[in-house]
């Protein structure tokens, strides 16, 4: 676990907690990793997400290019329900889906935020626990997974 801005990392892929792709990206006000990746990597990341992928199942994962980010890919997970709320189930399933997809894509290094702990309203320690559990239970895992925490106070508390 490290503290920092996930979109400034140089790993193969970063994970973005997204919704189920119900609403066009241009009608949304992205928060957290979604906003940071759009601002630094370009709107083409979200354009690709919505043009190539339809409705995502809760906990599902899809990959897009990373635009101008240093990473190669962004793995978007449907960690948030329709009303932008996360649950233990949605976060755990999303983490497992991200690990599986990353492995299938040949990702060696994956940066993952505390899924659902921002907009989704889940407590940071719960998100971290669910990500760790998913890692331990997963049959497919990238070689290196780094949980990246943006907020210093949250990082210090964990």
Short mmCIF file of C-alpha atoms in Angstrom, two decimals:
data_model
loop_
_atom_site.label_atom_id
_atom_site.label_comp_id
_atom_site.label_asym_id
_atom_site.label_seq_id
_atom_site.Cartn_x
_atom_site.Cartn_y
_atom_site.Cartn_z
CA UNK A 1 0.00 0.00 0.00
CA UNK A 2 1.32 3.43 -0.92
CA UNK A 3 0.10 6.98 -0.62
CA UNK A 4 -0.15 9.08 -3.73
CA UNK A 5 -2.06 9.91 -6.87
CA UNK A 6 -2.91 6.72 -8.74
CA UNK A 7 -2.92 8.43 -12.15
CA UNK A 8 0.72 9.44 -11.71
CA UNK A 9 1.89 5.84 -11.36
CA UNK A 10 3.85 3.98 -14.00
CA UNK A 11 2.37 0.49 -13.66
CA UNK A 12 0.85 -1.47 -16.51
CA UNK A 13 -2.72 -0.67 -15.46
CA UNK A 14 -4.75 1.31 -12.97
CA UNK A 15 -8.21 0.44 -11.69
CA UNK A 16 -11.05 2.95 -11.84
CA UNK A 17 -14.18 2.44 -9.74
CA UNK A 18 -17.00 3.24 -12.15
CA UNK A 19 -20.76 2.83 -12.25
CA UNK A 20 -22.59 0.30 -14.39
CA UNK A 21 -22.31 2.55 -17.48
CA UNK A 22 -25.99 3.52 -17.31
CA UNK A 23 -25.58 7.23 -18.00
CA UNK A 24 -23.48 8.86 -20.75
CA UNK A 25 -20.14 10.08 -19.35
CA UNK A 26 -20.81 13.62 -20.56
CA UNK A 27 -23.83 13.86 -18.23
CA UNK A 28 -21.75 12.89 -15.20
CA UNK A 29 -19.48 14.82 -12.89
CA UNK A 30 -16.73 12.24 -12.37
CA UNK A 31 -15.14 12.07 -8.93
CA UNK A 32 -11.99 10.46 -7.54
CA UNK A 33 -9.99 8.30 -9.95
CA UNK A 34 -12.51 8.89 -12.76
CA UNK A 35 -12.02 12.64 -12.58
CA UNK A 36 -8.25 12.38 -12.17
CA UNK A 37 -7.89 10.00 -15.11
CA UNK A 38 -10.10 12.19 -17.30
CA UNK A 39 -8.20 15.35 -16.35
CA UNK A 40 -4.73 13.87 -16.79
CA UNK A 41 -5.34 11.12 -19.33
CA UNK A 42 -7.99 12.78 -21.46
CA UNK A 43 -11.69 12.36 -22.09
CA UNK A 44 -10.93 9.65 -24.66
CA UNK A 45 -10.65 7.14 -21.79
CA UNK A 46 -14.31 7.62 -20.89
CA UNK A 47 -15.33 7.91 -24.54
CA UNK A 48 -13.76 4.52 -25.24
CA UNK A 49 -15.38 3.04 -22.15
CA UNK A 50 -18.85 4.01 -23.30
CA UNK A 51 -18.43 3.48 -27.03
CA UNK A 52 -16.96 -0.04 -26.77
CA UNK A 53 -18.70 -1.37 -23.67
CA UNK A 54 -22.40 -1.36 -22.87
CA UNK A 55 -24.10 -1.92 -19.56
CA UNK A 56 -21.68 -3.47 -17.07
CA UNK A 57 -22.81 -6.10 -14.59
CA UNK A 58 -22.33 -5.06 -10.99
CA UNK A 59 -18.78 -6.08 -10.10
CA UNK A 60 -17.79 -6.48 -13.75
CA UNK A 61 -14.54 -5.20 -15.26
CA UNK A 62 -13.56 -3.90 -18.70
CA UNK A 63 -10.36 -2.34 -19.99
CA UNK A 64 -9.67 0.74 -22.10
CA UNK A 65 -6.56 2.48 -23.26
CA UNK A 66 -5.02 4.93 -20.82
CA UNK A 67 -4.96 8.03 -23.00
CA UNK A 68 -2.12 10.31 -21.88
CA UNK A 69 -1.53 8.46 -18.59
CA UNK A 70 1.78 6.67 -18.06
CA UNK A 71 -0.09 3.37 -17.59
CA UNK A 72 -0.97 1.21 -20.59
CA UNK A 73 -4.57 0.48 -19.59
CA UNK A 74 -7.35 1.56 -17.29
CA UNK A 75 -9.47 -1.27 -15.89
CA UNK A 76 -12.92 0.08 -15.07
CA UNK A 77 -14.91 -1.87 -12.49
CA UNK A 78 -18.62 -1.51 -11.80
CA UNK A 79 -18.11 -1.05 -8.06
CA UNK A 80 -20.97 1.42 -7.68
CA UNK A 81 -24.68 0.65 -7.82
CA UNK A 82 -27.00 2.79 -9.95
CA UNK A 83 -27.22 5.44 -7.21
CA UNK A 84 -23.43 5.70 -6.75
CA UNK A 85 -23.39 3.61 -3.59
CA UNK A 86 -20.92 0.79 -3.02
CA UNK A 87 -21.58 -2.41 -1.12
CA UNK A 88 -19.30 -5.09 0.27
CA UNK A 89 -20.46 -7.38 -2.53
CA UNK A 90 -19.90 -4.86 -5.33
CA UNK A 91 -16.40 -4.00 -4.10
CA UNK A 92 -15.28 -7.58 -3.46
CA UNK A 93 -16.58 -8.76 -6.83
CA UNK A 94 -15.04 -5.74 -8.58
CA UNK A 95 -11.62 -6.41 -7.06
CA UNK A 96 -11.72 -10.08 -8.12
CA UNK A 97 -12.86 -9.10 -11.61
CA UNK A 98 -10.03 -6.55 -11.89
CA UNK A 99 -7.42 -9.13 -10.83
CA UNK A 100 -8.78 -11.70 -13.29
CA UNK A 101 -8.97 -9.29 -16.23
CA UNK A 102 -5.52 -7.88 -15.49
CA UNK A 103 -4.03 -11.38 -15.46
CA UNK A 104 -5.79 -12.33 -18.71
CA UNK A 105 -4.36 -9.16 -20.31
CA UNK A 106 -0.82 -9.96 -19.16
CA UNK A 107 -0.67 -7.07 -16.69
CA UNK A 108 2.31 -7.47 -14.38
CA UNK A 109 1.78 -4.35 -12.23
CA UNK A 110 -1.67 -3.15 -11.15
CA UNK A 111 -2.52 -0.06 -9.09
CA UNK A 112 -5.91 -0.17 -7.37
CA UNK A 113 -7.60 2.52 -5.27
CA UNK A 114 -9.80 1.92 -2.24
CA UNK A 115 -12.83 0.87 -4.29
CA UNK A 116 -16.10 2.41 -3.17
CA UNK A 117 -14.47 4.39 -0.35
CA UNK A 118 -14.97 7.80 -1.97
CA UNK A 119 -18.22 8.46 -3.77
CA UNK A 120 -19.48 4.97 -2.88
CA UNK A 121 -19.51 5.72 0.85
CA UNK A 122 -17.75 2.57 2.07
CA UNK A 123 -15.35 2.95 4.99
CA UNK A 124 -11.71 2.89 3.79
CA UNK A 125 -10.71 0.02 6.10
CA UNK A 126 -13.62 -2.06 4.78
CA UNK A 127 -12.55 -1.44 1.18
CA UNK A 128 -8.96 -2.42 1.98
CA UNK A 129 -10.14 -5.59 3.72
CA UNK A 130 -12.30 -6.55 0.73
CA UNK A 131 -9.46 -5.93 -1.74
CA UNK A 132 -7.08 -8.04 0.37
CA UNK A 133 -9.67 -10.82 0.67
CA UNK A 134 -10.23 -10.77 -3.10
CA UNK A 135 -6.47 -10.96 -3.65
CA UNK A 136 -6.10 -13.95 -1.33
CA UNK A 137 -9.13 -15.76 -2.80
CA UNK A 138 -8.35 -15.06 -6.45
CA UNK A 139 -6.98 -17.79 -8.71
CA UNK A 140 -5.57 -15.18 -11.09
CA UNK A 141 -3.42 -12.33 -9.84
CA UNK A 142 -0.97 -9.91 -11.42
CA UNK A 143 2.58 -10.22 -10.10
CA UNK A 144 2.39 -6.90 -8.28
CA UNK A 145 -0.72 -5.22 -6.88
CA UNK A 146 -0.41 -1.87 -5.16
CA UNK A 147 -3.30 -0.31 -3.24
CA UNK A 148 -2.89 3.44 -3.74
CA UNK A 149 -4.42 5.80 -1.18
CA UNK A 150 -4.70 9.46 -2.13
CA UNK A 151 -5.69 11.00 1.21
CA UNK A 152 -2.91 11.29 3.83
CA UNK A 153 -5.26 11.07 6.82
CA UNK A 154 -6.88 7.92 5.42
CA UNK A 155 -3.48 6.41 4.62
CA UNK A 156 -2.20 7.15 8.14
CA UNK A 157 -5.35 5.62 9.68
CA UNK A 158 -4.94 2.39 7.72
#
